[in-house]
């Protein structure tokens, strides 16, 4: 599991302009600093869990949201102990094979504060799961989502935003300023982007992290959704790296005003 901080506008940070141009305009709705969080989770066999979206507000938006996503509201728009408990109860426990806790599982995520409180650890234990906490600074080496999934997910989101900016239906304020996409529209982009991530992409990310081993005859160069590989065992050397629940990640939420 991993949290992905996002904004309502997703402009590219590079463009092409004539040399010497003093000002380069980038078209947005002015919401490129308005933040929210998407919580993604997937299993080593490629199964993806429904995303949880945490919007930065006190109450849930009154819109018709698409199926396949869990919507939450939080004043900070970021994961905290309460939202972590809700994620465990509403998404993690409902994963395939997770409801009756019959098979033991390994839950892997980074060491941000909300992940490692005593209350959260207790709830994870109650699901017949062992917790593997990635020490600070090692997520790019050990977090499958960071290694091979998040970038592809965000690229699909940006493509959806760019298409909406150029071809979508827009509304404007009295002063002529274009309004941002609705909460429901953004949620649909997220559902579509997440659905577009292939099974093989997820499996390869777990393999690159060293969490599962590739079975003979399976090529990591293929990108097929029909990849039915069973996960191998966690390498002992890699397992030793999951030994810290005190060292925290650098990013602990949004600053005020974002």
PDB file of C-alpha atoms in Angstrom:
ATOM      1  CA  UNK A   1       0.000   0.000   0.000  1.00  0.00           C
ATOM      2  CA  UNK A   2       1.119   3.532  -0.714  1.00  0.00           C
ATOM      3  CA  UNK A   3      -0.314   7.045  -0.655  1.00  0.00           C
ATOM      4  CA  UNK A   4      -0.011   9.170  -3.783  1.00  0.00           C
ATOM      5  CA  UNK A   5      -0.311  12.971  -3.300  1.00  0.00           C
ATOM      6  CA  UNK A   6      -2.085  14.589  -6.243  1.00  0.00           C
ATOM      7  CA  UNK A   7      -3.454  17.971  -7.352  1.00  0.00           C
ATOM      8  CA  UNK A   8      -6.612  18.951  -9.232  1.00  0.00           C
ATOM      9  CA  UNK A   9      -4.536  20.327 -12.102  1.00  0.00           C
ATOM     10  CA  UNK A  10      -1.694  18.154 -13.411  1.00  0.00           C
ATOM     11  CA  UNK A  11       0.312  20.278 -15.864  1.00  0.00           C
ATOM     12  CA  UNK A  12       3.616  19.048 -17.213  1.00  0.00           C
ATOM     13  CA  UNK A  13       6.668  20.806 -15.819  1.00  0.00           C
ATOM     14  CA  UNK A  14       8.368  21.066 -19.197  1.00  0.00           C
ATOM     15  CA  UNK A  15       7.313  22.644 -22.494  1.00  0.00           C
ATOM     16  CA  UNK A  16       8.803  23.928 -25.749  1.00  0.00           C
ATOM     17  CA  UNK A  17       9.172  27.648 -26.458  1.00  0.00           C
ATOM     18  CA  UNK A  18      11.443  29.913 -28.491  1.00  0.00           C
ATOM     19  CA  UNK A  19      14.802  30.749 -26.936  1.00  0.00           C
ATOM     20  CA  UNK A  20      14.724  34.084 -25.141  1.00  0.00           C
ATOM     21  CA  UNK A  21      10.992  34.064 -24.384  1.00  0.00           C
ATOM     22  CA  UNK A  22      10.566  35.783 -21.022  1.00  0.00           C
ATOM     23  CA  UNK A  23       7.156  34.374 -20.132  1.00  0.00           C
ATOM     24  CA  UNK A  24       5.777  30.922 -20.942  1.00  0.00           C
ATOM     25  CA  UNK A  25       2.060  30.461 -20.289  1.00  0.00           C
ATOM     26  CA  UNK A  26       0.740  27.106 -19.090  1.00  0.00           C
ATOM     27  CA  UNK A  27      -3.017  26.675 -19.205  1.00  0.00           C
ATOM     28  CA  UNK A  28      -4.590  25.399 -15.959  1.00  0.00           C
ATOM     29  CA  UNK A  29      -7.663  26.161 -13.862  1.00  0.00           C
ATOM     30  CA  UNK A  30      -5.443  27.592 -11.117  1.00  0.00           C
ATOM     31  CA  UNK A  31      -5.731  24.490  -8.938  1.00  0.00           C
ATOM     32  CA  UNK A  32      -2.276  22.997  -9.438  1.00  0.00           C
ATOM     33  CA  UNK A  33      -1.593  23.468  -5.707  1.00  0.00           C
ATOM     34  CA  UNK A  34      -4.975  22.184  -4.468  1.00  0.00           C
ATOM     35  CA  UNK A  35      -4.065  18.789  -3.072  1.00  0.00           C
ATOM     36  CA  UNK A  36      -5.709  15.474  -2.244  1.00  0.00           C
ATOM     37  CA  UNK A  37      -4.521  11.917  -1.674  1.00  0.00           C
ATOM     38  CA  UNK A  38      -5.095   8.616  -3.456  1.00  0.00           C
ATOM     39  CA  UNK A  39      -4.347   5.434  -1.501  1.00  0.00           C
ATOM     40  CA  UNK A  40      -3.332   2.590  -3.809  1.00  0.00           C
ATOM     41  CA  UNK A  41      -2.840  -1.049  -2.898  1.00  0.00           C
ATOM     42  CA  UNK A  42      -2.137  -4.206  -4.860  1.00  0.00           C
ATOM     43  CA  UNK A  43      -1.181  -7.830  -4.303  1.00  0.00           C
ATOM     44  CA  UNK A  44       1.816  -9.766  -5.552  1.00  0.00           C
ATOM     45  CA  UNK A  45      -0.359 -11.776  -7.976  1.00  0.00           C
ATOM     46  CA  UNK A  46      -1.354  -8.537  -9.727  1.00  0.00           C
ATOM     47  CA  UNK A  47      -4.731  -8.086  -8.042  1.00  0.00           C
ATOM     48  CA  UNK A  48      -5.506  -4.398  -7.445  1.00  0.00           C
ATOM     49  CA  UNK A  49      -7.574  -3.181  -4.501  1.00  0.00           C
ATOM     50  CA  UNK A  50     -10.048  -0.283  -4.916  1.00  0.00           C
ATOM     51  CA  UNK A  51      -8.407   3.137  -4.497  1.00  0.00           C
ATOM     52  CA  UNK A  52      -9.320   5.297  -1.521  1.00  0.00           C
ATOM     53  CA  UNK A  53      -9.424   9.041  -2.221  1.00  0.00           C
ATOM     54  CA  UNK A  54      -9.025  11.526   0.637  1.00  0.00           C
ATOM     55  CA  UNK A  55     -10.214  14.995  -0.321  1.00  0.00           C
ATOM     56  CA  UNK A  56      -9.100  18.015   1.684  1.00  0.00           C
ATOM     57  CA  UNK A  57     -12.430  19.105   3.160  1.00  0.00           C
ATOM     58  CA  UNK A  58     -14.560  18.619   6.265  1.00  0.00           C
ATOM     59  CA  UNK A  59     -17.510  16.841   4.638  1.00  0.00           C
ATOM     60  CA  UNK A  60     -17.944  14.496   1.709  1.00  0.00           C
ATOM     61  CA  UNK A  61     -18.764  16.190  -1.613  1.00  0.00           C
ATOM     62  CA  UNK A  62     -22.403  15.797  -2.651  1.00  0.00           C
ATOM     63  CA  UNK A  63     -21.819  14.345  -6.082  1.00  0.00           C
ATOM     64  CA  UNK A  64     -22.580  11.076  -7.843  1.00  0.00           C
ATOM     65  CA  UNK A  65     -19.331   9.141  -7.641  1.00  0.00           C
ATOM     66  CA  UNK A  66     -18.373   6.191  -9.834  1.00  0.00           C
ATOM     67  CA  UNK A  67     -18.245   2.651  -8.511  1.00  0.00           C
ATOM     68  CA  UNK A  68     -14.915   1.074  -7.647  1.00  0.00           C
ATOM     69  CA  UNK A  69     -13.555   3.822  -5.395  1.00  0.00           C
ATOM     70  CA  UNK A  70     -13.896   4.744  -1.709  1.00  0.00           C
ATOM     71  CA  UNK A  71     -14.314   8.480  -0.987  1.00  0.00           C
ATOM     72  CA  UNK A  72     -13.202  10.128   2.262  1.00  0.00           C
ATOM     73  CA  UNK A  73     -12.903  13.693   3.548  1.00  0.00           C
ATOM     74  CA  UNK A  74     -10.255  15.040   5.886  1.00  0.00           C
ATOM     75  CA  UNK A  75      -9.308  18.616   6.861  1.00  0.00           C
ATOM     76  CA  UNK A  76      -5.703  17.863   5.901  1.00  0.00           C
ATOM     77  CA  UNK A  77      -6.459  15.693   2.878  1.00  0.00           C
ATOM     78  CA  UNK A  78      -3.894  13.133   3.995  1.00  0.00           C
ATOM     79  CA  UNK A  79      -3.666   9.789   5.744  1.00  0.00           C
ATOM     80  CA  UNK A  80      -4.008   9.767   9.535  1.00  0.00           C
ATOM     81  CA  UNK A  81      -4.704   7.050  12.099  1.00  0.00           C
ATOM     82  CA  UNK A  82      -8.482   7.305  11.623  1.00  0.00           C
ATOM     83  CA  UNK A  83      -8.290   7.023   7.841  1.00  0.00           C
ATOM     84  CA  UNK A  84      -5.775   4.212   8.164  1.00  0.00           C
ATOM     85  CA  UNK A  85      -8.237   2.236  10.291  1.00  0.00           C
ATOM     86  CA  UNK A  86     -10.962   2.917   7.719  1.00  0.00           C
ATOM     87  CA  UNK A  87      -8.706   1.721   4.909  1.00  0.00           C
ATOM     88  CA  UNK A  88      -7.996  -1.519   6.758  1.00  0.00           C
ATOM     89  CA  UNK A  89     -11.682  -2.096   7.462  1.00  0.00           C
ATOM     90  CA  UNK A  90     -13.204  -1.021   4.151  1.00  0.00           C
ATOM     91  CA  UNK A  91     -10.563  -2.078   1.629  1.00  0.00           C
ATOM     92  CA  UNK A  92      -7.804  -4.304   2.996  1.00  0.00           C
ATOM     93  CA  UNK A  93     -10.088  -6.748   4.818  1.00  0.00           C
ATOM     94  CA  UNK A  94     -12.332  -7.009   1.746  1.00  0.00           C
ATOM     95  CA  UNK A  95      -9.524  -8.058  -0.584  1.00  0.00           C
ATOM     96  CA  UNK A  96      -9.867 -11.528  -2.167  1.00  0.00           C
ATOM     97  CA  UNK A  97      -9.376 -14.082   0.603  1.00  0.00           C
ATOM     98  CA  UNK A  98      -9.094 -11.436   3.287  1.00  0.00           C
ATOM     99  CA  UNK A  99     -12.566 -11.324   4.841  1.00  0.00           C
ATOM    100  CA  UNK A 100     -12.302 -14.495   6.946  1.00  0.00           C
ATOM    101  CA  UNK A 101      -8.559 -14.058   7.653  1.00  0.00           C
ATOM    102  CA  UNK A 102      -7.993 -17.714   6.752  1.00  0.00           C
ATOM    103  CA  UNK A 103      -4.588 -17.249   5.113  1.00  0.00           C
ATOM    104  CA  UNK A 104      -1.760 -15.226   6.683  1.00  0.00           C
ATOM    105  CA  UNK A 105      -0.708 -12.163   4.699  1.00  0.00           C
ATOM    106  CA  UNK A 106       2.214  -9.754   4.571  1.00  0.00           C
ATOM    107  CA  UNK A 107       1.221  -6.072   4.462  1.00  0.00           C
ATOM    108  CA  UNK A 108       4.000  -3.822   3.170  1.00  0.00           C
ATOM    109  CA  UNK A 109       4.106  -0.041   3.431  1.00  0.00           C
ATOM    110  CA  UNK A 110       6.391   2.828   4.447  1.00  0.00           C
ATOM    111  CA  UNK A 111       7.042   4.178   7.926  1.00  0.00           C
ATOM    112  CA  UNK A 112       4.891   7.303   7.989  1.00  0.00           C
ATOM    113  CA  UNK A 113       3.378   8.020  11.410  1.00  0.00           C
ATOM    114  CA  UNK A 114      -0.187   6.938  10.668  1.00  0.00           C
ATOM    115  CA  UNK A 115       1.013   3.508   9.508  1.00  0.00           C
ATOM    116  CA  UNK A 116       2.806   2.512  12.688  1.00  0.00           C
ATOM    117  CA  UNK A 117       0.682   3.622  15.635  1.00  0.00           C
ATOM    118  CA  UNK A 118      -0.111   0.966  18.228  1.00  0.00           C
ATOM    119  CA  UNK A 119      -3.805   1.046  17.304  1.00  0.00           C
ATOM    120  CA  UNK A 120      -3.061   0.447  13.628  1.00  0.00           C
ATOM    121  CA  UNK A 121      -0.584  -2.339  14.383  1.00  0.00           C
ATOM    122  CA  UNK A 122      -3.226  -4.039  16.522  1.00  0.00           C
ATOM    123  CA  UNK A 123      -5.809  -3.837  13.734  1.00  0.00           C
ATOM    124  CA  UNK A 124      -3.334  -5.269  11.213  1.00  0.00           C
ATOM    125  CA  UNK A 125      -2.640  -8.174  13.571  1.00  0.00           C
ATOM    126  CA  UNK A 126      -6.364  -8.853  13.860  1.00  0.00           C
ATOM    127  CA  UNK A 127      -6.514  -9.466  10.102  1.00  0.00           C
ATOM    128  CA  UNK A 128      -4.026 -12.355  10.409  1.00  0.00           C
ATOM    129  CA  UNK A 129      -1.380 -10.215   8.737  1.00  0.00           C
ATOM    130  CA  UNK A 130       2.249  -9.529   9.477  1.00  0.00           C
ATOM    131  CA  UNK A 131       3.443  -5.962   9.012  1.00  0.00           C
ATOM    132  CA  UNK A 132       6.560  -5.192   6.963  1.00  0.00           C
ATOM    133  CA  UNK A 133       7.556  -1.545   7.403  1.00  0.00           C
ATOM    134  CA  UNK A 134       9.919  -0.072   4.821  1.00  0.00           C
ATOM    135  CA  UNK A 135      12.577   2.069   6.528  1.00  0.00           C
ATOM    136  CA  UNK A 136      12.829   5.714   5.506  1.00  0.00           C
ATOM    137  CA  UNK A 137      14.803   6.281   2.325  1.00  0.00           C
ATOM    138  CA  UNK A 138      14.303   2.756   0.952  1.00  0.00           C
ATOM    139  CA  UNK A 139      10.866   3.007  -0.670  1.00  0.00           C
ATOM    140  CA  UNK A 140      12.396   3.381  -4.132  1.00  0.00           C
ATOM    141  CA  UNK A 141      14.168   0.073  -3.542  1.00  0.00           C
ATOM    142  CA  UNK A 142      11.520  -1.932  -1.682  1.00  0.00           C
ATOM    143  CA  UNK A 143       8.081  -0.404  -2.394  1.00  0.00           C
ATOM    144  CA  UNK A 144       6.571  -2.065  -5.504  1.00  0.00           C
ATOM    145  CA  UNK A 145       4.188   0.835  -6.106  1.00  0.00           C
ATOM    146  CA  UNK A 146       7.064   3.319  -6.084  1.00  0.00           C
ATOM    147  CA  UNK A 147       9.221   1.092  -8.256  1.00  0.00           C
ATOM    148  CA  UNK A 148       6.874   0.259 -11.086  1.00  0.00           C
ATOM    149  CA  UNK A 149       3.265   1.384 -10.644  1.00  0.00           C
ATOM    150  CA  UNK A 150       2.786   4.943  -9.347  1.00  0.00           C
ATOM    151  CA  UNK A 151       4.506   6.653 -12.264  1.00  0.00           C
ATOM    152  CA  UNK A 152       2.377   4.819 -14.828  1.00  0.00           C
ATOM    153  CA  UNK A 153      -0.754   5.591 -12.808  1.00  0.00           C
ATOM    154  CA  UNK A 154       0.026   9.312 -12.635  1.00  0.00           C
ATOM    155  CA  UNK A 155       0.870   9.427 -16.352  1.00  0.00           C
ATOM    156  CA  UNK A 156      -2.597   8.082 -17.152  1.00  0.00           C
ATOM    157  CA  UNK A 157      -4.165  10.658 -14.849  1.00  0.00           C
ATOM    158  CA  UNK A 158      -2.281  13.475 -16.541  1.00  0.00           C
ATOM    159  CA  UNK A 159      -3.415  12.251 -19.959  1.00  0.00           C
ATOM    160  CA  UNK A 160      -7.039  12.275 -18.753  1.00  0.00           C
ATOM    161  CA  UNK A 161      -6.644  15.816 -17.349  1.00  0.00           C
ATOM    162  CA  UNK A 162      -5.022  17.084 -20.563  1.00  0.00           C
ATOM    163  CA  UNK A 163      -7.812  15.594 -22.665  1.00  0.00           C
ATOM    164  CA  UNK A 164     -10.406  17.232 -20.408  1.00  0.00           C
ATOM    165  CA  UNK A 165      -8.609  20.593 -20.631  1.00  0.00           C
ATOM    166  CA  UNK A 166      -8.613  20.497 -24.438  1.00  0.00           C
ATOM    167  CA  UNK A 167     -11.822  18.630 -25.255  1.00  0.00           C
ATOM    168  CA  UNK A 168     -13.983  18.412 -22.121  1.00  0.00           C
ATOM    169  CA  UNK A 169     -17.042  20.399 -21.100  1.00  0.00           C
ATOM    170  CA  UNK A 170     -16.109  23.371 -18.920  1.00  0.00           C
ATOM    171  CA  UNK A 171     -17.924  25.892 -16.766  1.00  0.00           C
ATOM    172  CA  UNK A 172     -16.698  29.357 -15.894  1.00  0.00           C
ATOM    173  CA  UNK A 173     -17.018  31.852 -13.059  1.00  0.00           C
ATOM    174  CA  UNK A 174     -18.545  35.311 -13.573  1.00  0.00           C
ATOM    175  CA  UNK A 175     -15.043  36.677 -14.035  1.00  0.00           C
ATOM    176  CA  UNK A 176     -14.362  34.193 -16.825  1.00  0.00           C
ATOM    177  CA  UNK A 177     -12.131  31.824 -14.868  1.00  0.00           C
ATOM    178  CA  UNK A 178     -12.457  28.181 -15.806  1.00  0.00           C
ATOM    179  CA  UNK A 179     -13.605  25.950 -12.954  1.00  0.00           C
ATOM    180  CA  UNK A 180     -11.657  22.807 -12.157  1.00  0.00           C
ATOM    181  CA  UNK A 181     -12.990  19.328 -12.867  1.00  0.00           C
ATOM    182  CA  UNK A 182     -15.659  18.070 -10.470  1.00  0.00           C
ATOM    183  CA  UNK A 183     -14.841  15.615  -7.701  1.00  0.00           C
ATOM    184  CA  UNK A 184     -16.813  12.925  -9.538  1.00  0.00           C
ATOM    185  CA  UNK A 185     -14.915  13.543 -12.780  1.00  0.00           C
ATOM    186  CA  UNK A 186     -11.577  13.262 -11.008  1.00  0.00           C
ATOM    187  CA  UNK A 187     -12.701  10.057  -9.316  1.00  0.00           C
ATOM    188  CA  UNK A 188     -13.648   8.592 -12.705  1.00  0.00           C
ATOM    189  CA  UNK A 189     -10.176   9.453 -14.025  1.00  0.00           C
ATOM    190  CA  UNK A 190      -8.665   7.639 -11.046  1.00  0.00           C
ATOM    191  CA  UNK A 191     -10.861   4.568 -11.517  1.00  0.00           C
ATOM    192  CA  UNK A 192      -9.985   4.396 -15.228  1.00  0.00           C
ATOM    193  CA  UNK A 193      -6.255   5.005 -14.684  1.00  0.00           C
ATOM    194  CA  UNK A 194      -6.073   2.324 -11.994  1.00  0.00           C
ATOM    195  CA  UNK A 195      -8.013  -0.178 -14.111  1.00  0.00           C
ATOM    196  CA  UNK A 196      -5.571   0.439 -16.970  1.00  0.00           C
ATOM    197  CA  UNK A 197      -2.575  -0.743 -14.914  1.00  0.00           C
ATOM    198  CA  UNK A 198      -1.973  -4.308 -16.072  1.00  0.00           C
ATOM    199  CA  UNK A 199      -1.540  -7.394 -13.916  1.00  0.00           C
ATOM    200  CA  UNK A 200       1.936  -7.953 -15.342  1.00  0.00           C
ATOM    201  CA  UNK A 201       2.973  -4.386 -14.436  1.00  0.00           C
ATOM    202  CA  UNK A 202       2.098  -5.038 -10.788  1.00  0.00           C
ATOM    203  CA  UNK A 203       3.768  -8.450 -10.725  1.00  0.00           C
ATOM    204  CA  UNK A 204       6.960  -7.063 -12.287  1.00  0.00           C
ATOM    205  CA  UNK A 205       7.046  -4.303  -9.661  1.00  0.00           C
ATOM    206  CA  UNK A 206       6.943  -6.880  -6.858  1.00  0.00           C
ATOM    207  CA  UNK A 207       9.654  -8.861  -8.649  1.00  0.00           C
ATOM    208  CA  UNK A 208      11.922  -5.825  -9.055  1.00  0.00           C
ATOM    209  CA  UNK A 209      11.514  -5.092  -5.344  1.00  0.00           C
ATOM    210  CA  UNK A 210      12.789  -8.589  -4.585  1.00  0.00           C
ATOM    211  CA  UNK A 211       9.608  -9.460  -2.707  1.00  0.00           C
ATOM    212  CA  UNK A 212       8.661 -12.301  -5.038  1.00  0.00           C
ATOM    213  CA  UNK A 213      10.868 -14.381  -7.288  1.00  0.00           C
ATOM    214  CA  UNK A 214      10.187 -14.996 -10.934  1.00  0.00           C
ATOM    215  CA  UNK A 215       9.410 -18.590 -11.807  1.00  0.00           C
ATOM    216  CA  UNK A 216      11.354 -20.321 -14.634  1.00  0.00           C
ATOM    217  CA  UNK A 217       9.856 -19.740 -18.055  1.00  0.00           C
ATOM    218  CA  UNK A 218       8.348 -16.375 -17.243  1.00  0.00           C
ATOM    219  CA  UNK A 219       9.917 -13.379 -18.931  1.00  0.00           C
ATOM    220  CA  UNK A 220       9.935 -10.026 -17.174  1.00  0.00           C
ATOM    221  CA  UNK A 221      10.038  -8.367 -20.591  1.00  0.00           C
ATOM    222  CA  UNK A 222       6.433  -9.247 -21.409  1.00  0.00           C
ATOM    223  CA  UNK A 223       3.507  -7.018 -20.500  1.00  0.00           C
ATOM    224  CA  UNK A 224       0.501  -9.315 -20.607  1.00  0.00           C
ATOM    225  CA  UNK A 225      -2.581  -9.115 -18.428  1.00  0.00           C
ATOM    226  CA  UNK A 226      -2.787 -12.913 -18.618  1.00  0.00           C
ATOM    227  CA  UNK A 227       0.267 -13.418 -16.424  1.00  0.00           C
ATOM    228  CA  UNK A 228      -0.854 -15.942 -13.798  1.00  0.00           C
ATOM    229  CA  UNK A 229       2.412 -16.418 -11.918  1.00  0.00           C
ATOM    230  CA  UNK A 230       2.244 -17.398  -8.304  1.00  0.00           C
ATOM    231  CA  UNK A 231       4.451 -15.264  -6.052  1.00  0.00           C
ATOM    232  CA  UNK A 232       7.685 -16.792  -4.836  1.00  0.00           C
ATOM    233  CA  UNK A 233       9.157 -16.448  -1.370  1.00  0.00           C
ATOM    234  CA  UNK A 234      10.500 -13.252   0.107  1.00  0.00           C
ATOM    235  CA  UNK A 235      14.287 -13.334  -0.125  1.00  0.00           C
ATOM    236  CA  UNK A 236      15.914 -13.499   3.318  1.00  0.00           C
ATOM    237  CA  UNK A 237      18.289 -10.634   2.558  1.00  0.00           C
ATOM    238  CA  UNK A 238      15.428  -8.420   1.427  1.00  0.00           C
ATOM    239  CA  UNK A 239      13.330  -9.452   4.408  1.00  0.00           C
ATOM    240  CA  UNK A 240      16.019  -8.193   6.777  1.00  0.00           C
ATOM    241  CA  UNK A 241      15.557  -4.690   5.365  1.00  0.00           C
ATOM    242  CA  UNK A 242      11.972  -4.590   6.642  1.00  0.00           C
ATOM    243  CA  UNK A 243      13.098  -4.102  10.215  1.00  0.00           C
ATOM    244  CA  UNK A 244      12.232  -0.539  11.154  1.00  0.00           C
ATOM    245  CA  UNK A 245       8.975   0.981  12.297  1.00  0.00           C
ATOM    246  CA  UNK A 246      10.490   4.139  13.755  1.00  0.00           C
ATOM    247  CA  UNK A 247      12.302   5.797  10.871  1.00  0.00           C
ATOM    248  CA  UNK A 248       9.806   8.012   9.078  1.00  0.00           C
ATOM    249  CA  UNK A 249       9.409   9.019   5.480  1.00  0.00           C
ATOM    250  CA  UNK A 250      10.174  12.601   4.559  1.00  0.00           C
ATOM    251  CA  UNK A 251       6.641  13.341   3.353  1.00  0.00           C
ATOM    252  CA  UNK A 252       4.113  13.420   6.167  1.00  0.00           C
ATOM    253  CA  UNK A 253       1.258  15.370   4.581  1.00  0.00           C
ATOM    254  CA  UNK A 254       0.451  18.646   2.881  1.00  0.00           C
ATOM    255  CA  UNK A 255       1.508  21.998   4.208  1.00  0.00           C
ATOM    256  CA  UNK A 256      -1.167  24.581   4.940  1.00  0.00           C
ATOM    257  CA  UNK A 257      -2.471  26.276   1.851  1.00  0.00           C
ATOM    258  CA  UNK A 258      -1.950  23.367  -0.506  1.00  0.00           C
TER     259      UNK A 258
END
